[in-house]
Amino acid sequence: MTRASHRVAVPVAGGDLTVGVWDAEDPAAPTILAIHGVTSSHLAWEFLAEFLPGVRIVAPDLRGRGRSNEIAGPAGMAAHAADLAAVSAAFDLGPVVVVAHSMGAFVAVAFAARHPELVARLVLVDGGLPLGAPAGLAPDQLVDAILGPTAARLNLRFASVAEYLDFWRSHPAFARDWTPELERYLAYDLVSAGEEGLRPATAYATTVEDTIDMNTTTTVADALAMLDRPAMLITVPRGLQNEEPGLYPDEHLTRLLAEHPQIAHERWDGFNHYTVVLSAAGAERLARVVADELALAAA
């Protein structure tokens, strides 16, 4: 049975941020703050919630995504970090373990650097350290080089939820991991496009803005230089299309880990960039890591 969740609106600059919450039965249960990826939503964490029944999970739809897609104003890592500070205040979180995937991991690093008093420990899943993006690309070329079809679909329109699910069924990342939970996650991604039908909630322009900030400015490097919270990086060998190498090829990853020896690392074989969180096997393994991080935070 899927664990129940509810949504809360948190005021931020430019509008209201939608925040998904999985409550625990024990009011004294620990809380994690979970941050999704670049074209994702809070429902990415439904898989993890099933394996952490004794943990409250607070997971926003980042601005420009999910039901936070109509917030006015710029995106970028600093804006997302400010939004997370507002979420922390709204839920009176205090220092928590932050679990973040893909772009969310970059947001988490920026959040921890700017608001260290709100962060106990970081779990960064296939993101958070600089990607090996080619230099000198125009914005659209950069997005295509990093995200490819993931970003291209944002400009597509769909007649129905069923058509959108059929679009995803052929995706190589989910060939062995198609589940009812995944269908709910994908269906939530759709919003009205008026007479054109349905569209993915994430705006292409927002994706470009965040991708540029992550890869062509000093935002990430500056945040990593300021980071003083324990962090665990999890990487996987396959990317967004289930291709090898993934976002962190071996040579690039080795160099990054040497540059950031304070960040612990685990390489998980058998997963791609999506299934590491959007599958039962990935979520179950991640839940064990989160449980360990919560114990360390409590100690």
mmCIF file of C-alpha atoms in Angstrom:
data_model
loop_
_atom_site.group_PDB
_atom_site.id
_atom_site.type_symbol
_atom_site.label_atom_id
_atom_site.label_comp_id
_atom_site.label_asym_id
_atom_site.label_seq_id
_atom_site.Cartn_x
_atom_site.Cartn_y
_atom_site.Cartn_z
ATOM 1 C CA MET A 1 0.000 0.000 0.000
ATOM 2 C CA THR A 2 1.354 3.406 -0.967
ATOM 3 C CA ARG A 3 2.197 5.613 1.978
ATOM 4 C CA ALA A 4 -0.157 8.603 2.222
ATOM 5 C CA SER A 5 1.113 12.121 1.642
ATOM 6 C CA HIS A 6 -0.337 15.612 1.520
ATOM 7 C CA ARG A 7 0.651 18.971 0.080
ATOM 8 C CA VAL A 8 1.304 22.282 1.790
ATOM 9 C CA ALA A 9 1.694 25.727 0.171
ATOM 10 C CA VAL A 10 4.696 27.706 1.434
ATOM 11 C CA PRO A 11 4.990 31.401 0.463
ATOM 12 C CA VAL A 12 8.244 32.273 -1.308
ATOM 13 C CA ALA A 13 9.396 35.137 -3.505
ATOM 14 C CA GLY A 14 7.088 35.221 -6.512
ATOM 15 C CA GLY A 15 4.331 32.906 -5.284
ATOM 16 C CA ASP A 16 3.625 29.732 -3.342
ATOM 17 C CA LEU A 17 5.875 26.687 -3.338
ATOM 18 C CA THR A 18 4.013 23.363 -3.246
ATOM 19 C CA VAL A 19 5.569 20.994 -0.720
ATOM 20 C CA GLY A 20 4.786 17.294 -0.477
ATOM 21 C CA VAL A 21 4.856 15.782 3.009
ATOM 22 C CA TRP A 22 4.906 12.153 4.115
ATOM 23 C CA ASP A 23 4.167 12.234 7.839
ATOM 24 C CA ALA A 24 5.315 9.559 10.269
ATOM 25 C CA GLU A 25 3.059 8.161 13.002
ATOM 26 C CA ASP A 26 5.467 9.210 15.738
ATOM 27 C CA PRO A 27 5.411 13.011 16.223
ATOM 28 C CA ALA A 28 9.023 12.772 17.373
ATOM 29 C CA ALA A 29 10.147 11.003 14.181
ATOM 30 C CA PRO A 30 13.165 12.442 12.396
ATOM 31 C CA THR A 31 12.635 14.554 9.287
ATOM 32 C CA ILE A 32 14.551 14.669 6.023
ATOM 33 C CA LEU A 33 14.366 17.400 3.399
ATOM 34 C CA ALA A 34 14.272 15.801 -0.066
ATOM 35 C CA ILE A 35 15.087 17.738 -3.251
ATOM 36 C CA HIS A 36 14.217 16.427 -6.704
ATOM 37 C CA GLY A 37 15.921 16.830 -10.090
ATOM 38 C CA VAL A 38 15.783 19.278 -12.972
ATOM 39 C CA THR A 39 12.461 18.288 -14.627
ATOM 40 C CA SER A 40 11.049 16.293 -11.721
ATOM 41 C CA SER A 41 8.719 16.839 -8.738
ATOM 42 C CA HIS A 42 8.273 15.879 -5.103
ATOM 43 C CA LEU A 43 6.661 12.587 -6.158
ATOM 44 C CA ALA A 44 10.114 11.316 -7.093
ATOM 45 C CA TRP A 45 10.418 10.556 -3.363
ATOM 46 C CA GLU A 46 7.335 8.345 -3.109
ATOM 47 C CA PHE A 47 9.584 5.338 -3.701
ATOM 48 C CA LEU A 48 11.897 6.313 -0.842
ATOM 49 C CA ALA A 49 8.963 7.059 1.466
ATOM 50 C CA GLU A 50 7.861 3.416 1.274
ATOM 51 C CA PHE A 51 11.156 2.281 2.781
ATOM 52 C CA LEU A 52 11.348 4.949 5.499
ATOM 53 C CA PRO A 53 7.982 4.604 7.304
ATOM 54 C CA GLY A 54 9.409 6.009 10.530
ATOM 55 C CA VAL A 55 10.762 9.170 8.905
ATOM 56 C CA ARG A 56 8.879 12.340 7.969
ATOM 57 C CA ILE A 57 9.778 13.460 4.454
ATOM 58 C CA VAL A 58 9.384 17.086 3.415
ATOM 59 C CA ALA A 59 9.823 17.432 -0.347
ATOM 60 C CA PRO A 60 9.074 20.612 -2.306
ATOM 61 C CA ASP A 61 8.242 20.962 -5.953
ATOM 62 C CA LEU A 62 11.084 23.329 -6.849
ATOM 63 C CA ARG A 63 10.097 26.627 -8.452
ATOM 64 C CA GLY A 64 9.246 26.127 -12.102
ATOM 65 C CA ARG A 65 8.343 22.461 -11.562
ATOM 66 C CA GLY A 66 5.316 20.416 -10.514
ATOM 67 C CA ARG A 67 2.645 22.564 -8.884
ATOM 68 C CA SER A 68 5.233 25.289 -8.205
ATOM 69 C CA ASN A 69 5.522 25.904 -11.944
ATOM 70 C CA GLU A 70 3.775 29.296 -11.966
ATOM 71 C CA ILE A 71 6.008 31.072 -9.453
ATOM 72 C CA ALA A 72 7.207 34.368 -10.909
ATOM 73 C CA GLY A 73 10.813 35.478 -10.911
ATOM 74 C CA PRO A 74 14.206 33.948 -11.671
ATOM 75 C CA ALA A 75 15.366 30.455 -10.864
ATOM 76 C CA GLY A 76 19.014 29.488 -10.264
ATOM 77 C CA MET A 77 20.680 27.828 -7.302
ATOM 78 C CA ALA A 78 20.496 30.891 -5.030
ATOM 79 C CA ALA A 79 16.746 31.260 -5.608
ATOM 80 C CA HIS A 80 16.155 27.564 -4.896
ATOM 81 C CA ALA A 81 18.288 27.786 -1.738
ATOM 82 C CA ALA A 82 16.219 30.745 -0.535
ATOM 83 C CA ASP A 83 13.042 28.740 -1.192
ATOM 84 C CA LEU A 84 14.387 25.836 0.876
ATOM 85 C CA ALA A 85 15.145 28.221 3.726
ATOM 86 C CA ALA A 86 11.495 29.322 3.578
ATOM 87 C CA VAL A 87 10.378 25.670 3.655
ATOM 88 C CA SER A 88 12.637 25.010 6.634
ATOM 89 C CA ALA A 89 11.111 27.962 8.479
ATOM 90 C CA ALA A 90 7.558 26.938 7.596
ATOM 91 C CA PHE A 91 8.080 23.445 8.997
ATOM 92 C CA ASP A 92 10.396 24.567 11.819
ATOM 93 C CA LEU A 93 12.921 21.995 10.651
ATOM 94 C CA GLY A 94 16.180 23.089 12.208
ATOM 95 C CA PRO A 95 19.274 21.200 10.977
ATOM 96 C CA VAL A 96 18.133 18.171 8.963
ATOM 97 C CA VAL A 97 19.573 15.510 6.725
ATOM 98 C CA VAL A 98 19.104 16.701 3.137
ATOM 99 C CA VAL A 99 18.653 14.024 0.454
ATOM 100 C CA ALA A 100 18.913 15.303 -3.104
ATOM 101 C CA HIS A 101 18.958 13.878 -6.619
ATOM 102 C CA SER A 102 20.420 15.226 -9.870
ATOM 103 C CA MET A 103 19.995 19.027 -10.074
ATOM 104 C CA GLY A 104 18.551 18.870 -6.590
ATOM 105 C CA ALA A 105 21.990 17.857 -5.341
ATOM 106 C CA PHE A 106 23.442 21.107 -6.713
ATOM 107 C CA VAL A 107 20.624 22.984 -5.000
ATOM 108 C CA ALA A 108 21.417 21.120 -1.776
ATOM 109 C CA VAL A 109 25.085 22.142 -1.894
ATOM 110 C CA ALA A 110 24.091 25.780 -2.461
ATOM 111 C CA PHE A 111 21.545 25.547 0.376
ATOM 112 C CA ALA A 112 24.090 24.068 2.782
ATOM 113 C CA ALA A 113 26.669 26.709 1.889
ATOM 114 C CA ARG A 114 24.222 29.587 2.374
ATOM 115 C CA HIS A 115 22.299 28.177 5.343
ATOM 116 C CA PRO A 116 24.606 25.771 7.193
ATOM 117 C CA GLU A 117 22.547 26.129 10.366
ATOM 118 C CA LEU A 118 19.650 24.388 8.598
ATOM 119 C CA VAL A 119 21.636 21.379 7.370
ATOM 120 C CA ALA A 120 23.010 18.469 9.396
ATOM 121 C CA ARG A 121 24.282 16.181 6.624
ATOM 122 C CA LEU A 122 23.951 15.807 2.839
ATOM 123 C CA VAL A 123 23.183 12.774 0.677
ATOM 124 C CA LEU A 124 23.890 13.734 -2.948
ATOM 125 C CA VAL A 125 22.534 11.257 -5.496
ATOM 126 C CA ASP A 126 24.193 11.478 -8.923
ATOM 127 C CA GLY A 127 24.685 15.229 -8.734
ATOM 128 C CA GLY A 128 26.159 18.072 -6.715
ATOM 129 C CA LEU A 129 29.721 17.997 -8.007
ATOM 130 C CA PRO A 130 30.567 19.730 -11.310
ATOM 131 C CA LEU A 131 29.662 17.880 -14.490
ATOM 132 C CA GLY A 132 32.126 17.580 -17.328
ATOM 133 C CA ALA A 133 30.098 19.841 -19.611
ATOM 134 C CA PRO A 134 31.798 21.030 -22.833
ATOM 135 C CA ALA A 135 32.952 24.647 -22.706
ATOM 136 C CA GLY A 136 31.835 27.413 -25.058
ATOM 137 C CA LEU A 137 28.365 26.101 -25.899
ATOM 138 C CA ALA A 138 25.326 28.318 -26.429
ATOM 139 C CA PRO A 139 22.580 27.848 -23.795
ATOM 140 C CA ASP A 140 20.420 25.534 -25.926
ATOM 141 C CA GLN A 141 23.476 23.507 -26.943
ATOM 142 C CA LEU A 142 24.541 23.156 -23.311
ATOM 143 C CA VAL A 143 21.123 21.904 -22.260
ATOM 144 C CA ASP A 144 21.079 19.449 -25.163
ATOM 145 C CA ALA A 145 24.580 18.184 -24.330
ATOM 146 C CA ILE A 146 23.678 17.493 -20.705
ATOM 147 C CA LEU A 147 19.973 16.635 -20.773
ATOM 148 C CA GLY A 148 19.214 15.692 -24.388
ATOM 149 C CA PRO A 149 15.679 14.229 -24.780
ATOM 150 C CA THR A 150 14.910 15.015 -21.128
ATOM 151 C CA ALA A 151 14.799 18.699 -21.994
ATOM 152 C CA ALA A 152 13.477 18.247 -25.536
ATOM 153 C CA ARG A 153 10.231 16.696 -24.253
ATOM 154 C CA LEU A 154 9.393 19.935 -22.404
ATOM 155 C CA ASN A 155 8.338 21.487 -25.715
ATOM 156 C CA LEU A 156 6.055 18.575 -26.643
ATOM 157 C CA ARG A 157 2.277 18.464 -26.181
ATOM 158 C CA PHE A 158 0.128 15.445 -25.333
ATOM 159 C CA ALA A 159 -3.549 14.717 -25.900
ATOM 160 C CA SER A 160 -3.947 12.689 -22.703
ATOM 161 C CA VAL A 161 -2.182 11.231 -19.689
ATOM 162 C CA ALA A 162 -2.255 7.853 -21.426
ATOM 163 C CA GLU A 163 -0.387 9.288 -24.403
ATOM 164 C CA TYR A 164 2.248 10.718 -22.079
ATOM 165 C CA LEU A 165 2.673 7.393 -20.306
ATOM 166 C CA ASP A 166 3.048 5.651 -23.668
ATOM 167 C CA PHE A 167 5.726 8.206 -24.556
ATOM 168 C CA TRP A 168 7.675 7.175 -21.454
ATOM 169 C CA ARG A 169 7.105 3.398 -21.764
ATOM 170 C CA SER A 170 9.672 3.218 -24.550
ATOM 171 C CA HIS A 171 12.270 5.121 -22.523
ATOM 172 C CA PRO A 172 15.393 2.949 -22.144
ATOM 173 C CA ALA A 173 15.877 3.955 -18.501
ATOM 174 C CA PHE A 174 12.660 2.204 -17.421
ATOM 175 C CA ALA A 175 12.730 -0.924 -19.570
ATOM 176 C CA ARG A 176 12.852 -3.109 -16.438
ATOM 177 C CA ASP A 177 11.409 -0.732 -13.873
ATOM 178 C CA TRP A 178 7.901 0.289 -14.944
ATOM 179 C CA THR A 179 5.616 0.477 -11.887
ATOM 180 C CA PRO A 180 2.315 2.031 -10.742
ATOM 181 C CA GLU A 181 4.350 4.457 -8.618
ATOM 182 C CA LEU A 182 6.215 5.584 -11.712
ATOM 183 C CA GLU A 183 2.931 6.127 -13.547
ATOM 184 C CA ARG A 184 1.637 8.347 -10.720
ATOM 185 C CA TYR A 185 4.877 10.297 -10.761
ATOM 186 C CA LEU A 186 4.691 10.832 -14.526
ATOM 187 C CA ALA A 187 0.989 11.741 -14.557
ATOM 188 C CA TYR A 188 1.590 14.408 -11.900
ATOM 189 C CA ASP A 189 4.095 16.011 -14.262
ATOM 190 C CA LEU A 190 1.368 17.123 -16.671
ATOM 191 C CA VAL A 191 -0.437 20.485 -16.624
ATOM 192 C CA SER A 192 -2.866 22.109 -19.034
ATOM 193 C CA ALA A 193 -1.570 23.643 -22.251
ATOM 194 C CA GLY A 194 -5.000 25.005 -23.204
ATOM 195 C CA GLU A 195 -6.164 24.036 -26.668
ATOM 196 C CA GLU A 196 -2.868 22.241 -27.242
ATOM 197 C CA GLY A 197 -3.708 19.608 -24.626
ATOM 198 C CA LEU A 198 -1.240 18.771 -21.861
ATOM 199 C CA ARG A 199 2.409 19.667 -21.340
ATOM 200 C CA PRO A 200 5.154 18.823 -18.843
ATOM 201 C CA ALA A 201 4.972 21.227 -15.896
ATOM 202 C CA THR A 202 8.615 22.258 -16.090
ATOM 203 C CA ALA A 203 9.240 25.228 -18.372
ATOM 204 C CA TYR A 204 12.075 24.836 -20.856
ATOM 205 C CA ALA A 205 13.309 28.369 -20.081
ATOM 206 C CA THR A 206 13.612 27.487 -16.391
ATOM 207 C CA THR A 207 15.602 24.375 -17.239
ATOM 208 C CA VAL A 208 17.980 26.462 -19.352
ATOM 209 C CA GLU A 209 18.377 29.020 -16.584
ATOM 210 C CA ASP A 210 19.243 26.419 -13.954
ATOM 211 C CA THR A 211 21.523 24.449 -16.275
ATOM 212 C CA ILE A 212 23.514 27.574 -17.129
ATOM 213 C CA ASP A 213 23.870 28.454 -13.449
ATOM 214 C CA MET A 214 25.069 24.946 -12.579
ATOM 215 C CA ASN A 215 27.581 24.670 -15.388
ATOM 216 C CA THR A 216 28.850 28.066 -16.560
ATOM 217 C CA THR A 217 29.025 30.211 -13.411
ATOM 218 C CA THR A 218 31.032 29.914 -10.196
ATOM 219 C CA THR A 219 27.904 29.143 -8.149
ATOM 220 C CA VAL A 220 28.658 25.457 -7.606
ATOM 221 C CA ALA A 221 32.401 25.895 -7.078
ATOM 222 C CA ASP A 222 31.803 28.716 -4.598
ATOM 223 C CA ALA A 223 29.255 26.644 -2.673
ATOM 224 C CA LEU A 224 31.555 23.615 -2.530
ATOM 225 C CA ALA A 225 34.371 25.825 -1.236
ATOM 226 C CA MET A 226 32.076 27.029 1.588
ATOM 227 C CA LEU A 227 30.601 23.603 2.370
ATOM 228 C CA ASP A 228 31.310 22.517 5.940
ATOM 229 C CA ARG A 229 28.672 19.813 6.411
ATOM 230 C CA PRO A 230 29.328 16.067 6.021
ATOM 231 C CA ALA A 231 28.341 14.887 2.567
ATOM 232 C CA MET A 232 27.936 11.518 0.868
ATOM 233 C CA LEU A 233 27.966 11.351 -2.943
ATOM 234 C CA ILE A 234 26.328 8.390 -4.671
ATOM 235 C CA THR A 235 27.028 7.918 -8.379
ATOM 236 C CA VAL A 236 25.799 5.348 -10.896
ATOM 237 C CA PRO A 237 27.421 4.041 -14.087
ATOM 238 C CA ARG A 238 24.535 4.794 -16.457
ATOM 239 C CA GLY A 239 22.994 8.106 -17.520
ATOM 240 C CA LEU A 240 19.595 9.531 -18.435
ATOM 241 C CA GLN A 241 19.166 7.213 -21.427
ATOM 242 C CA ASN A 242 20.593 4.179 -19.598
ATOM 243 C CA GLU A 243 23.826 4.821 -21.496
ATOM 244 C CA GLU A 244 27.414 4.384 -20.361
ATOM 245 C CA PRO A 245 29.138 6.353 -19.055
ATOM 246 C CA GLY A 246 26.729 8.217 -16.824
ATOM 247 C CA LEU A 247 26.962 11.804 -15.625
ATOM 248 C CA TYR A 248 30.266 11.099 -13.885
ATOM 249 C CA PRO A 249 32.675 9.116 -16.086
ATOM 250 C CA ASP A 250 35.432 7.359 -14.138
ATOM 251 C CA GLU A 251 38.286 9.719 -15.006
ATOM 252 C CA HIS A 252 36.211 12.823 -14.302
ATOM 253 C CA LEU A 253 34.887 11.350 -11.056
ATOM 254 C CA THR A 254 38.367 10.410 -9.848
ATOM 255 C CA ARG A 255 39.527 13.978 -10.373
ATOM 256 C CA LEU A 256 36.497 15.418 -8.561
ATOM 257 C CA LEU A 257 36.911 13.164 -5.547
ATOM 258 C CA ALA A 258 40.595 14.102 -5.321
ATOM 259 C CA GLU A 259 39.595 17.785 -5.375
ATOM 260 C CA HIS A 260 36.953 17.253 -2.690
ATOM 261 C CA PRO A 261 38.344 14.670 -0.271
ATOM 262 C CA GLN A 262 35.868 15.766 2.418
ATOM 263 C CA ILE A 263 33.006 14.228 0.402
ATOM 264 C CA ALA A 264 32.493 10.488 0.896
ATOM 265 C CA HIS A 265 31.555 8.448 -2.162
ATOM 266 C CA GLU A 266 29.774 5.255 -3.137
ATOM 267 C CA ARG A 267 29.435 3.909 -6.690
ATOM 268 C CA TRP A 268 26.296 1.819 -7.193
ATOM 269 C CA ASP A 269 26.379 -0.619 -10.091
ATOM 270 C CA GLY A 270 23.120 -1.753 -11.679
ATOM 271 C CA PHE A 271 21.364 1.630 -11.737
ATOM 272 C CA ASN A 272 20.931 4.517 -14.127
ATOM 273 C CA HIS A 273 20.367 8.189 -13.334
ATOM 274 C CA TYR A 274 16.611 7.661 -12.952
ATOM 275 C CA THR A 275 16.273 4.227 -11.349
ATOM 276 C CA VAL A 276 18.638 5.088 -8.521
ATOM 277 C CA VAL A 277 15.641 6.892 -6.965
ATOM 278 C CA LEU A 278 12.661 5.989 -9.199
ATOM 279 C CA SER A 279 12.691 2.249 -8.556
ATOM 280 C CA ALA A 280 12.075 0.028 -5.557
ATOM 281 C CA ALA A 281 15.617 -1.374 -5.656
ATOM 282 C CA GLY A 282 17.210 2.066 -5.777
ATOM 283 C CA ALA A 283 14.931 3.503 -3.108
ATOM 284 C CA GLU A 284 15.470 0.563 -0.765
ATOM 285 C CA ARG A 285 19.239 0.926 -0.960
ATOM 286 C CA LEU A 286 19.003 4.691 -0.589
ATOM 287 C CA ALA A 287 16.784 4.260 2.470
ATOM 288 C CA ARG A 288 19.575 2.351 4.212
ATOM 289 C CA VAL A 289 21.994 5.192 3.533
ATOM 290 C CA VAL A 290 19.504 7.759 4.799
ATOM 291 C CA ALA A 291 18.903 5.746 7.964
ATOM 292 C CA ASP A 292 22.650 5.670 8.601
ATOM 293 C CA GLU A 293 22.927 9.425 8.006
ATOM 294 C CA LEU A 294 20.048 10.103 10.392
ATOM 295 C CA ALA A 295 21.783 8.027 13.064
ATOM 296 C CA LEU A 296 25.006 9.981 12.568
ATOM 297 C CA ALA A 297 23.112 13.265 12.706
ATOM 298 C CA ALA A 298 21.385 12.240 15.940
ATOM 299 C CA ALA A 299 24.704 11.210 17.475
#
